[in-house]
């Protein structure tokens, strides 16, 4: 009997811990029953579009400016290219979920931790479909919670305009990455900021109109 109590107590503690963490992250919002099991962010979903942005990346105190281009090349893979304004390639990646193919990268960025972080950031940015396991709201914002392996993505959507405003990528304890979007409609983000809470990397993207 004593042996059965210990696993039960552990399970109960873990369950309480997860609930308390979720409650802390969403303390300013009201929890709702889950009525929507899937959610899509459409900003990079069109395979017929080359998404071109003026980019500024700061990492470990070094600043890189230029042009960021991404294109969906099939259902699972995006091509991501960052060049100087003179056309010199800073990096050229193909990203498929957790898989990264490096076509080229400059020496200053060719460090394992930087490549891994950029891969994760761009995979998060370009991800379209999310499975929802929690919903929250306040007067103006709807929030959708999606599990991402051992972490969670919280997607914040304007109720009035039905636009994705930001996404928080969080551990069980605290927020790790914030992706903020500014859009004129619900299909194209004209400005994007990616900010890390505990890693010296920031990405700023401004859409370039033809």
Coordinates of N, CA and C in Angstrom, one line a residue:
X1 N 0.8 -1.2 0.0 CA 0.0 0.0 0.0 C 0.9 1.3 0.0
X2 N 1.9 1.2 0.8 CA 2.8 2.4 0.9 C 3.5 2.6 -0.4
X3 N 3.8 1.6 -1.2 CA 4.5 1.7 -2.5 C 3.5 2.4 -3.5
X4 N 2.2 2.2 -3.3 CA 1.3 2.8 -4.3 C 1.1 4.2 -4.0
X5 N 1.2 4.6 -2.7 CA 1.0 6.0 -2.3 C 2.1 6.9 -2.9
X6 N 3.3 6.5 -3.0 CA 4.4 7.3 -3.4 C 4.2 7.8 -4.9
X7 N 4.0 6.8 -5.8 CA 3.7 7.2 -7.2 C 2.5 8.2 -7.3
X8 N 1.5 7.9 -6.6 CA 0.3 8.7 -6.6 C 0.6 10.1 -6.2
X9 N 1.4 10.2 -5.1 CA 1.7 11.6 -4.6 C 2.6 12.3 -5.6
X10 N 3.5 11.6 -6.3 CA 4.3 12.2 -7.3 C 3.5 12.7 -8.5
X11 N 2.6 11.9 -8.9 CA 1.7 12.3 -10.0 C 0.8 13.5 -9.6
X12 N 0.3 13.5 -8.4 CA -0.5 14.6 -7.9 C 0.3 15.8 -7.9
X13 N 1.6 15.7 -7.4 CA 2.4 16.9 -7.3 C 2.7 17.5 -8.7
X14 N 3.1 16.6 -9.6 CA 3.4 17.1 -11.0 C 2.2 17.7 -11.6
X15 N 1.0 17.1 -11.4 CA -0.2 17.7 -12.0 C -0.5 19.1 -11.4
X16 N -0.4 19.2 -10.1 CA -0.6 20.5 -9.4 C 0.5 21.5 -9.9
X17 N 1.7 21.1 -10.1 CA 2.8 21.9 -10.6 C 2.5 22.5 -11.9
X18 N 2.0 21.6 -12.9 CA 1.7 22.1 -14.2 C 0.6 23.0 -14.2
X19 N -0.5 22.8 -13.4 CA -1.6 23.7 -13.4 C -1.2 25.0 -12.8
X20 N -0.4 25.0 -11.8 CA 0.0 26.3 -11.1 C 0.9 27.1 -12.1
X21 N 1.7 26.4 -12.9 CA 2.6 27.2 -13.9 C 1.7 27.8 -15.0
X22 N 0.7 27.0 -15.5 CA -0.2 27.6 -16.5 C -1.0 28.7 -15.9
X23 N -1.4 28.6 -14.7 CA -2.2 29.6 -14.0 C -1.4 30.9 -13.9
X24 N -0.1 30.7 -13.5 CA 0.8 31.9 -13.4 C 1.0 32.6 -14.7
X25 N 1.2 31.9 -15.8 CA 1.4 32.5 -17.1 C 0.2 33.2 -17.6
X26 N -1.0 32.7 -17.2 CA -2.2 33.3 -17.7 C -3.0 33.9 -16.6
X27 N -2.4 34.5 -15.6 CA -3.1 35.0 -14.4 C -4.0 36.2 -14.7
X28 N -3.7 36.9 -15.8 CA -4.5 38.0 -16.2 C -5.7 37.7 -17.1
X29 N -5.8 36.4 -17.4 CA -6.8 35.9 -18.3 C -7.7 34.9 -17.7
X30 N -8.9 34.7 -18.2 CA -9.9 33.8 -17.8 C -9.7 32.5 -18.6
X31 N -9.6 31.4 -17.9 CA -9.5 30.1 -18.6 C -10.9 29.7 -19.1
X32 N -10.9 29.1 -20.3 CA -12.1 28.7 -21.0 C -12.0 27.2 -21.3
X33 N -13.2 26.5 -21.5 CA -13.2 25.2 -22.1 C -12.5 25.2 -23.5
X34 N -11.8 24.2 -23.8 CA -11.2 24.1 -25.1 C -12.3 23.8 -26.2
X35 N -12.6 24.7 -27.0 CA -13.6 24.6 -28.1 C -12.9 24.5 -29.5
X36 N -11.7 24.9 -29.6 CA -11.0 24.9 -30.8 C -9.7 24.1 -30.7
X37 N -9.6 23.0 -31.4 CA -8.5 22.1 -31.2 C -7.3 22.4 -32.1
X38 N -7.5 23.2 -33.1 CA -6.4 23.5 -34.0 C -6.4 25.0 -34.3
X39 N -5.2 25.6 -34.5 CA -5.1 27.0 -34.8 C -4.0 27.2 -35.8
X40 N -4.2 28.1 -36.8 CA -3.2 28.3 -37.8 C -2.7 29.8 -37.8
X41 N -1.4 30.0 -37.9 CA -0.9 31.3 -38.1 C -0.5 31.5 -39.6
X42 N -1.2 32.4 -40.3 CA -1.1 32.3 -41.8 C 0.1 33.2 -42.4
X43 N 0.9 33.8 -41.6 CA 1.8 34.8 -42.1 C 2.8 34.4 -43.1
X44 N 3.2 33.1 -43.0 CA 4.2 32.6 -44.0 C 3.7 31.3 -44.7
X45 N 2.4 31.2 -44.9 CA 1.8 30.0 -45.4 C 1.7 29.8 -46.9
X46 N 1.8 30.9 -47.6 CA 1.6 30.9 -49.1 C 2.9 30.5 -49.8
X47 N 2.9 29.3 -50.4 CA 4.0 28.8 -51.1 C 4.4 29.6 -52.3
X48 N 3.4 30.4 -52.8 CA 3.7 31.2 -54.0 C 4.3 32.5 -53.8
X49 N 4.6 32.8 -52.5 CA 5.1 34.1 -52.1 C 6.5 34.1 -51.6
X50 N 7.4 34.9 -52.1 CA 8.7 35.2 -51.4 C 8.5 36.3 -50.4
X51 N 8.7 36.0 -49.1 CA 8.5 37.0 -48.1 C 9.9 37.7 -47.9
X52 N 9.9 39.0 -48.1 CA 11.1 39.7 -48.1 C 11.0 40.8 -47.1
X53 N 12.0 40.9 -46.2 CA 12.0 41.8 -45.1 C 13.4 42.5 -45.0
X54 N 13.4 43.7 -44.6 CA 14.6 44.3 -44.1 C 14.9 43.8 -42.7
X55 N 16.1 43.4 -42.4 CA 16.4 42.6 -41.2 C 17.5 43.3 -40.4
X56 N 17.4 43.2 -39.1 CA 18.5 43.6 -38.2 C 18.6 42.5 -37.1
X57 N 19.7 41.8 -37.0 CA 19.9 40.8 -36.1 C 21.1 41.2 -35.1
X58 N 20.8 41.1 -33.8 CA 21.9 41.4 -32.8 C 22.1 40.1 -32.0
X59 N 23.4 39.6 -32.0 CA 23.7 38.4 -31.3 C 25.0 38.5 -30.6
X60 N 25.1 38.3 -29.3 CA 26.3 38.4 -28.5 C 27.0 39.8 -28.8
X61 N 26.1 40.8 -28.9 CA 26.6 42.2 -29.0 C 27.0 42.6 -30.5
X62 N 27.0 41.6 -31.4 CA 27.4 41.9 -32.8 C 26.1 42.2 -33.6
X63 N 26.1 43.2 -34.4 CA 25.0 43.6 -35.2 C 25.1 43.2 -36.7
X64 N 24.1 42.7 -37.3 CA 24.1 42.3 -38.7 C 22.8 42.9 -39.3
X65 N 23.0 43.6 -40.4 CA 21.8 44.2 -41.1 C 21.8 43.7 -42.5
X66 N 20.6 43.7 -43.1 CA 20.5 43.3 -44.5 C 19.1 42.9 -44.9
X67 N 19.0 41.9 -45.7 CA 17.7 41.5 -46.3 C 17.4 40.0 -45.9
X68 N 16.2 39.8 -45.4 CA 15.8 38.5 -45.0 C 14.7 38.0 -46.0
X69 N 15.0 36.8 -46.5 CA 14.0 36.3 -47.5 C 13.7 34.8 -47.1
X70 N 12.4 34.5 -47.0 CA 12.0 33.2 -46.7 C 10.9 32.7 -47.7
X71 N 10.9 31.5 -48.1 CA 9.9 30.9 -49.0 C 9.6 29.5 -48.6
X72 N 8.3 29.2 -48.6 CA 7.9 27.8 -48.4 C 8.1 27.0 -49.6
X73 N 9.0 26.0 -49.5 CA 9.4 25.2 -50.7 C 8.6 23.9 -50.8
X74 N 8.0 23.4 -49.7 CA 7.1 22.3 -49.8 C 6.3 22.3 -48.5
X75 N 5.5 21.3 -48.2 CA 4.6 21.3 -47.1 C 5.3 21.4 -45.7
X76 N 6.6 21.0 -45.7 CA 7.3 20.9 -44.4 C 8.6 21.7 -44.3
X77 N 9.0 22.3 -45.4 CA 10.3 22.9 -45.5 C 10.2 24.4 -45.9
X78 N 11.0 25.3 -45.3 CA 11.2 26.6 -45.7 C 12.7 26.9 -46.0
X79 N 12.9 27.7 -47.0 CA 14.2 28.2 -47.3 C 14.3 29.6 -46.6
X80 N 15.4 29.8 -45.9 CA 15.6 31.1 -45.2 C 17.0 31.6 -45.6
X81 N 17.0 32.8 -46.1 CA 18.3 33.5 -46.6 C 18.4 34.9 -46.0
X82 N 19.6 35.2 -45.5 CA 19.9 36.5 -44.9 C 21.1 37.0 -45.6
X83 N 21.0 38.1 -46.4 CA 22.1 38.7 -47.1 C 22.3 40.2 -46.7
X84 N 23.5 40.7 -47.0 CA 23.7 42.1 -46.8 C 22.9 42.8 -47.9
X85 N 22.8 44.1 -47.7 CA 22.1 44.9 -48.7 C 22.9 45.0 -50.1
X86 N 24.1 44.5 -50.1 CA 24.9 44.4 -51.3 C 24.8 43.0 -51.9
X87 N 24.1 42.1 -51.3 CA 23.9 40.8 -51.8 C 24.8 39.7 -51.4
X88 N 25.7 40.0 -50.4 CA 26.5 39.0 -49.9 C 25.8 38.1 -48.9
X89 N 25.9 36.8 -49.0 CA 25.1 35.9 -48.1 C 25.7 35.8 -46.7
X90 N 24.9 36.1 -45.7 CA 25.3 35.9 -44.3 C 24.9 34.5 -43.8
X91 N 23.7 34.0 -44.2 CA 23.4 32.6 -44.0 C 22.3 32.2 -45.0
X92 N 22.3 30.9 -45.3 CA 21.3 30.3 -46.2 C 21.0 29.0 -45.6
X93 N 19.7 28.9 -45.1 CA 19.3 27.7 -44.4 C 18.1 27.1 -45.1
X94 N 17.9 25.7 -44.9 CA 16.7 25.1 -45.2 C 16.2 24.4 -43.9
X95 N 15.0 24.8 -43.5 CA 14.5 24.4 -42.1 C 13.3 23.5 -42.3
X96 N 13.3 22.3 -41.7 CA 12.2 21.4 -41.7 C 12.0 20.9 -40.3
X97 N 11.2 21.6 -39.5 CA 11.0 21.2 -38.1 C 12.3 21.3 -37.4
X98 N 12.8 20.2 -36.8 CA 14.0 20.2 -36.0 C 15.2 20.0 -36.9
X99 N 15.0 19.8 -38.2 CA 16.1 19.6 -39.1 C 16.6 20.9 -39.8
X100 N 17.9 21.0 -39.8 CA 18.5 22.2 -40.4 C 19.6 21.8 -41.4
X101 N 19.4 22.3 -42.6 CA 20.4 22.2 -43.6 C 21.1 23.5 -43.9
X102 N 22.4 23.6 -43.6 CA 23.1 24.9 -43.8 C 23.7 24.9 -45.2
X103 N 23.2 25.7 -46.1 CA 23.8 25.8 -47.4 C 25.1 26.7 -47.3
X104 N 25.0 27.8 -46.5 CA 26.2 28.6 -46.3 C 25.9 29.5 -45.1
X105 N 27.1 29.9 -44.5 CA 27.0 30.8 -43.3 C 28.3 31.5 -43.1
X106 N 28.3 32.7 -42.7 CA 29.6 33.4 -42.5 C 30.2 33.0 -41.2
X107 N 31.5 33.2 -41.0 CA 32.2 32.7 -39.9 C 31.7 33.2 -38.6
X108 N 31.3 34.5 -38.5 CA 30.9 35.2 -37.3 C 29.6 34.5 -36.7
X109 N 28.8 33.9 -37.6 CA 27.6 33.2 -37.1 C 27.7 31.7 -37.1
X110 N 28.8 31.2 -37.5 CA 29.0 29.7 -37.6 C 29.5 29.1 -36.3
X111 N 28.6 29.3 -35.3 CA 28.8 28.7 -34.0 C 27.6 27.8 -33.7
X112 N 27.8 26.7 -33.0 CA 26.7 25.7 -32.8 C 25.6 26.3 -32.1
X113 N 25.8 27.1 -31.0 CA 24.7 27.6 -30.2 C 23.9 28.7 -31.0
X114 N 24.6 29.4 -31.9 CA 23.9 30.4 -32.7 C 23.1 29.8 -33.7
X115 N 23.7 28.8 -34.4 CA 22.9 28.1 -35.5 C 21.7 27.4 -34.9
X116 N 21.9 26.7 -33.8 CA 20.8 26.0 -33.1 C 19.6 27.0 -32.7
X117 N 20.0 28.1 -32.2 CA 19.0 29.1 -31.8 C 18.3 29.7 -32.9
X118 N 19.1 30.1 -34.0 CA 18.4 30.6 -35.2 C 17.5 29.6 -35.8
X119 N 17.9 28.4 -35.9 CA 17.0 27.3 -36.4 C 15.7 27.2 -35.6
X120 N 15.8 27.2 -34.3 CA 14.6 27.2 -33.4 C 13.7 28.4 -33.6
X121 N 14.3 29.6 -33.7 CA 13.6 30.8 -33.8 C 12.8 30.8 -35.1
X122 N 13.5 30.4 -36.2 CA 12.8 30.5 -37.5 C 11.8 29.4 -37.7
X123 N 12.1 28.2 -37.1 CA 11.1 27.1 -37.1 C 9.8 27.6 -36.4
X124 N 10.0 28.3 -35.2 CA 8.9 28.8 -34.5 C 8.1 29.9 -35.3
X125 N 8.9 30.8 -35.9 CA 8.3 31.8 -36.7 C 7.5 31.3 -37.9
X126 N 8.0 30.3 -38.5 CA 7.4 29.8 -39.8 C 6.4 28.7 -39.6
X127 N 6.2 28.2 -38.4 CA 5.3 27.2 -38.1 C 3.8 27.7 -38.3
X128 N 3.1 26.9 -39.0 CA 1.7 27.4 -39.3 C 0.7 26.7 -38.4
X129 N 0.7 25.4 -38.2 CA -0.4 24.7 -37.5 C 0.0 24.3 -36.1
X130 N -1.0 24.6 -35.2 CA -0.8 24.3 -33.8 C -2.0 23.5 -33.2
X131 N -1.7 22.5 -32.4 CA -2.7 21.7 -31.8 C -3.0 22.4 -30.4
X132 N -4.2 22.8 -30.1 CA -4.6 23.6 -29.0 C -5.0 22.7 -27.8
X133 N -4.5 23.0 -26.6 CA -4.9 22.2 -25.4 C -5.3 23.1 -24.3
X134 N -5.4 24.4 -24.6 CA -5.8 25.4 -23.6 C -6.3 26.7 -24.2
X135 N -7.3 27.3 -23.6 CA -7.8 28.5 -24.2 C -8.1 29.5 -23.0
X136 N -7.8 30.8 -23.2 CA -7.9 31.8 -22.2 C -8.4 33.1 -22.9
X137 N -8.9 34.1 -22.2 CA -9.3 35.3 -22.8 C -9.4 36.4 -21.7
X138 N -9.3 37.7 -22.2 CA -9.8 38.8 -21.5 C -10.7 39.6 -22.4
X139 N -10.9 40.9 -22.1 CA -12.0 41.6 -22.9 C -11.6 41.7 -24.3
X140 N -10.3 41.8 -24.6 CA -9.9 42.1 -26.0 C -9.0 41.0 -26.7
X141 N -8.5 40.1 -25.9 CA -7.5 39.1 -26.4 C -8.0 37.7 -26.2
X142 N -7.9 36.9 -27.2 CA -8.0 35.4 -27.0 C -6.7 34.8 -27.1
X143 N -6.4 33.8 -26.2 CA -5.1 33.1 -26.1 C -5.3 31.6 -26.3
X144 N -4.4 31.1 -27.1 CA -4.5 29.6 -27.4 C -3.1 29.0 -27.0
X145 N -3.2 28.0 -26.2 CA -2.1 27.3 -25.6 C -1.8 26.0 -26.4
X146 N -0.6 25.8 -26.9 CA -0.2 24.7 -27.6 C 1.1 24.1 -27.1
X147 N 1.1 22.8 -26.9 CA 2.3 22.1 -26.4 C 3.4 22.0 -27.5
X148 N 4.6 22.3 -27.1 CA 5.8 22.2 -28.0 C 6.9 21.4 -27.3
X149 N 6.8 20.1 -27.5 CA 7.6 19.2 -26.7 C 7.5 19.4 -25.2
X150 N 8.6 19.8 -24.6 CA 8.5 20.1 -23.1 C 8.1 21.5 -22.8
X151 N 7.9 22.3 -23.8 CA 7.5 23.7 -23.6 C 6.1 24.0 -24.2
X152 N 5.7 25.2 -24.1 CA 4.4 25.6 -24.6 C 4.5 26.9 -25.4
X153 N 3.6 27.0 -26.4 CA 3.4 28.3 -27.1 C 2.1 28.9 -26.8
X154 N 2.1 30.1 -26.4 CA 0.8 30.9 -26.1 C 0.7 31.9 -27.2
X155 N -0.4 31.7 -28.0 CA -0.7 32.6 -29.1 C -1.8 33.6 -28.8
X156 N -1.5 34.9 -28.9 CA -2.4 35.9 -28.5 C -3.0 36.5 -29.8
X157 N -4.3 36.6 -29.8 CA -5.1 37.0 -31.0 C -6.0 38.1 -30.6
X158 N -6.1 39.2 -31.4 CA -7.0 40.3 -31.2 C -8.4 39.8 -31.5
X159 N -9.3 39.9 -30.6 CA -10.7 39.5 -30.8 C -11.4 40.3 -31.9
X160 N -11.1 41.6 -31.9 CA -11.8 42.5 -32.8 C -11.4 42.3 -34.2
X161 N -10.1 42.2 -34.4 CA -9.6 42.1 -35.8 C -9.2 40.7 -36.2
X162 N -9.2 39.8 -35.3 CA -8.8 38.4 -35.5 C -7.4 38.3 -36.1
X163 N -6.5 39.1 -35.5 CA -5.1 39.1 -36.0 C -4.2 38.5 -34.8
X164 N -3.2 37.7 -35.3 CA -2.2 37.2 -34.3 C -1.3 38.4 -33.9
X165 N -1.2 38.7 -32.6 CA -0.5 39.8 -32.1 C 0.9 39.4 -31.6
X166 N 1.0 38.2 -31.0 CA 2.3 37.8 -30.5 C 2.2 36.3 -30.1
X167 N 3.3 35.7 -29.9 CA 3.4 34.3 -29.4 C 4.5 34.3 -28.4
X168 N 4.2 33.7 -27.2 CA 5.2 33.5 -26.2 C 5.5 32.0 -26.1
X169 N 6.8 31.7 -26.2 CA 7.4 30.4 -26.1 C 7.9 30.2 -24.7
X170 N 7.3 29.3 -23.9 CA 7.6 29.3 -22.5 C 7.9 27.9 -22.0
X171 N 8.8 27.8 -21.0 CA 9.0 26.6 -20.3 C 7.9 26.4 -19.3
X172 N 8.0 25.4 -18.4 CA 7.0 25.2 -17.4 C 7.0 26.3 -16.3
X173 N 8.2 27.0 -16.3 CA 8.4 28.0 -15.2 C 8.3 29.5 -15.7
X174 N 8.8 29.7 -16.9 CA 8.8 31.1 -17.4 C 8.9 31.3 -18.9
X175 N 8.7 32.5 -19.3 CA 8.7 32.8 -20.7 C 10.1 32.8 -21.2
X176 N 10.4 32.2 -22.4 CA 11.7 32.1 -23.0 C 11.9 33.0 -24.2
X177 N 10.9 33.0 -25.1 CA 11.0 33.8 -26.4 C 9.7 34.5 -26.6
X178 N 9.7 35.7 -27.1 CA 8.5 36.4 -27.5 C 8.6 36.8 -29.0
X179 N 7.6 36.4 -29.8 CA 7.5 36.8 -31.2 C 6.4 37.8 -31.3
X180 N 6.6 39.0 -31.7 CA 5.6 40.1 -31.8 C 5.4 40.4 -33.2
X181 N 4.1 40.5 -33.6 CA 3.7 40.7 -35.0 C 2.9 42.0 -35.1
X182 N 3.2 42.8 -36.2 CA 2.3 43.9 -36.5 C 1.9 43.6 -38.0
X183 N 0.6 43.7 -38.2 CA 0.0 43.3 -39.5 C -1.1 44.3 -39.9
X184 N -1.2 44.5 -41.2 CA -2.3 45.3 -41.7 C -3.5 44.5 -42.0
X185 N -3.3 43.2 -42.2 CA -4.4 42.3 -42.4 C -4.0 41.0 -41.6
X186 N -4.8 40.0 -41.8 CA -4.5 38.7 -41.0 C -3.8 37.7 -41.8
X187 N -3.2 38.1 -42.9 CA -2.4 37.2 -43.8 C -0.9 37.6 -43.9
X188 N -0.6 38.8 -43.6 CA 0.8 39.2 -43.8 C 1.3 40.1 -42.6
X189 N 2.4 39.7 -42.0 CA 3.0 40.5 -40.9 C 4.0 41.5 -41.5
X190 N 3.7 42.8 -41.3 CA 4.6 43.8 -41.8 C 5.8 44.1 -40.9
X191 N 5.7 43.8 -39.7 CA 6.8 44.0 -38.7 C 6.8 42.8 -37.7
X192 N 8.0 42.3 -37.5 CA 8.1 41.1 -36.6 C 9.4 41.4 -35.7
X193 N 9.2 41.2 -34.4 CA 10.3 41.3 -33.4 C 10.4 39.9 -32.7
X194 N 11.6 39.3 -32.6 CA 11.8 38.1 -31.9 C 12.8 38.5 -30.8
X195 N 12.4 38.3 -29.5 CA 13.2 38.6 -28.4 C 13.4 37.5 -27.5
X196 N 14.6 37.2 -27.0 CA 14.9 36.2 -26.1 C 15.0 36.8 -24.7
X197 N 14.6 36.0 -23.7 CA 14.6 36.5 -22.3 C 15.9 36.2 -21.6
X198 N 16.6 35.1 -22.1 CA 17.9 34.7 -21.4 C 19.0 34.3 -22.4
X199 N 18.9 34.8 -23.6 CA 19.9 34.6 -24.6 C 20.1 35.8 -25.4
X200 N 21.4 36.3 -25.7 CA 21.7 37.6 -26.3 C 21.4 37.6 -27.8
X201 N 20.1 37.4 -28.2 CA 19.8 37.4 -29.6 C 18.5 38.1 -29.8
X202 N 18.4 39.0 -30.7 CA 17.2 39.8 -31.1 C 17.1 39.9 -32.6
X203 N 16.0 39.6 -33.1 CA 15.7 39.7 -34.6 C 14.6 40.7 -34.8
X204 N 14.8 41.6 -35.7 CA 13.8 42.6 -36.1 C 13.6 42.5 -37.6
X205 N 12.4 42.4 -38.1 CA 12.1 42.2 -39.5 C 11.0 43.3 -39.9
X206 N 11.3 44.0 -41.0 CA 10.3 44.9 -41.5 C 10.0 44.6 -43.0
X207 N 8.8 44.3 -43.3 CA 8.4 43.9 -44.6 C 8.7 44.9 -45.7
X208 N 9.3 44.5 -46.8 CA 9.6 45.4 -47.9 C 8.5 45.2 -49.0
X209 N 7.8 46.3 -49.2 CA 6.8 46.3 -50.3 C 7.5 46.4 -51.7
X210 N 6.9 45.7 -52.6 CA 7.5 45.8 -54.0 C 7.3 47.2 -54.6

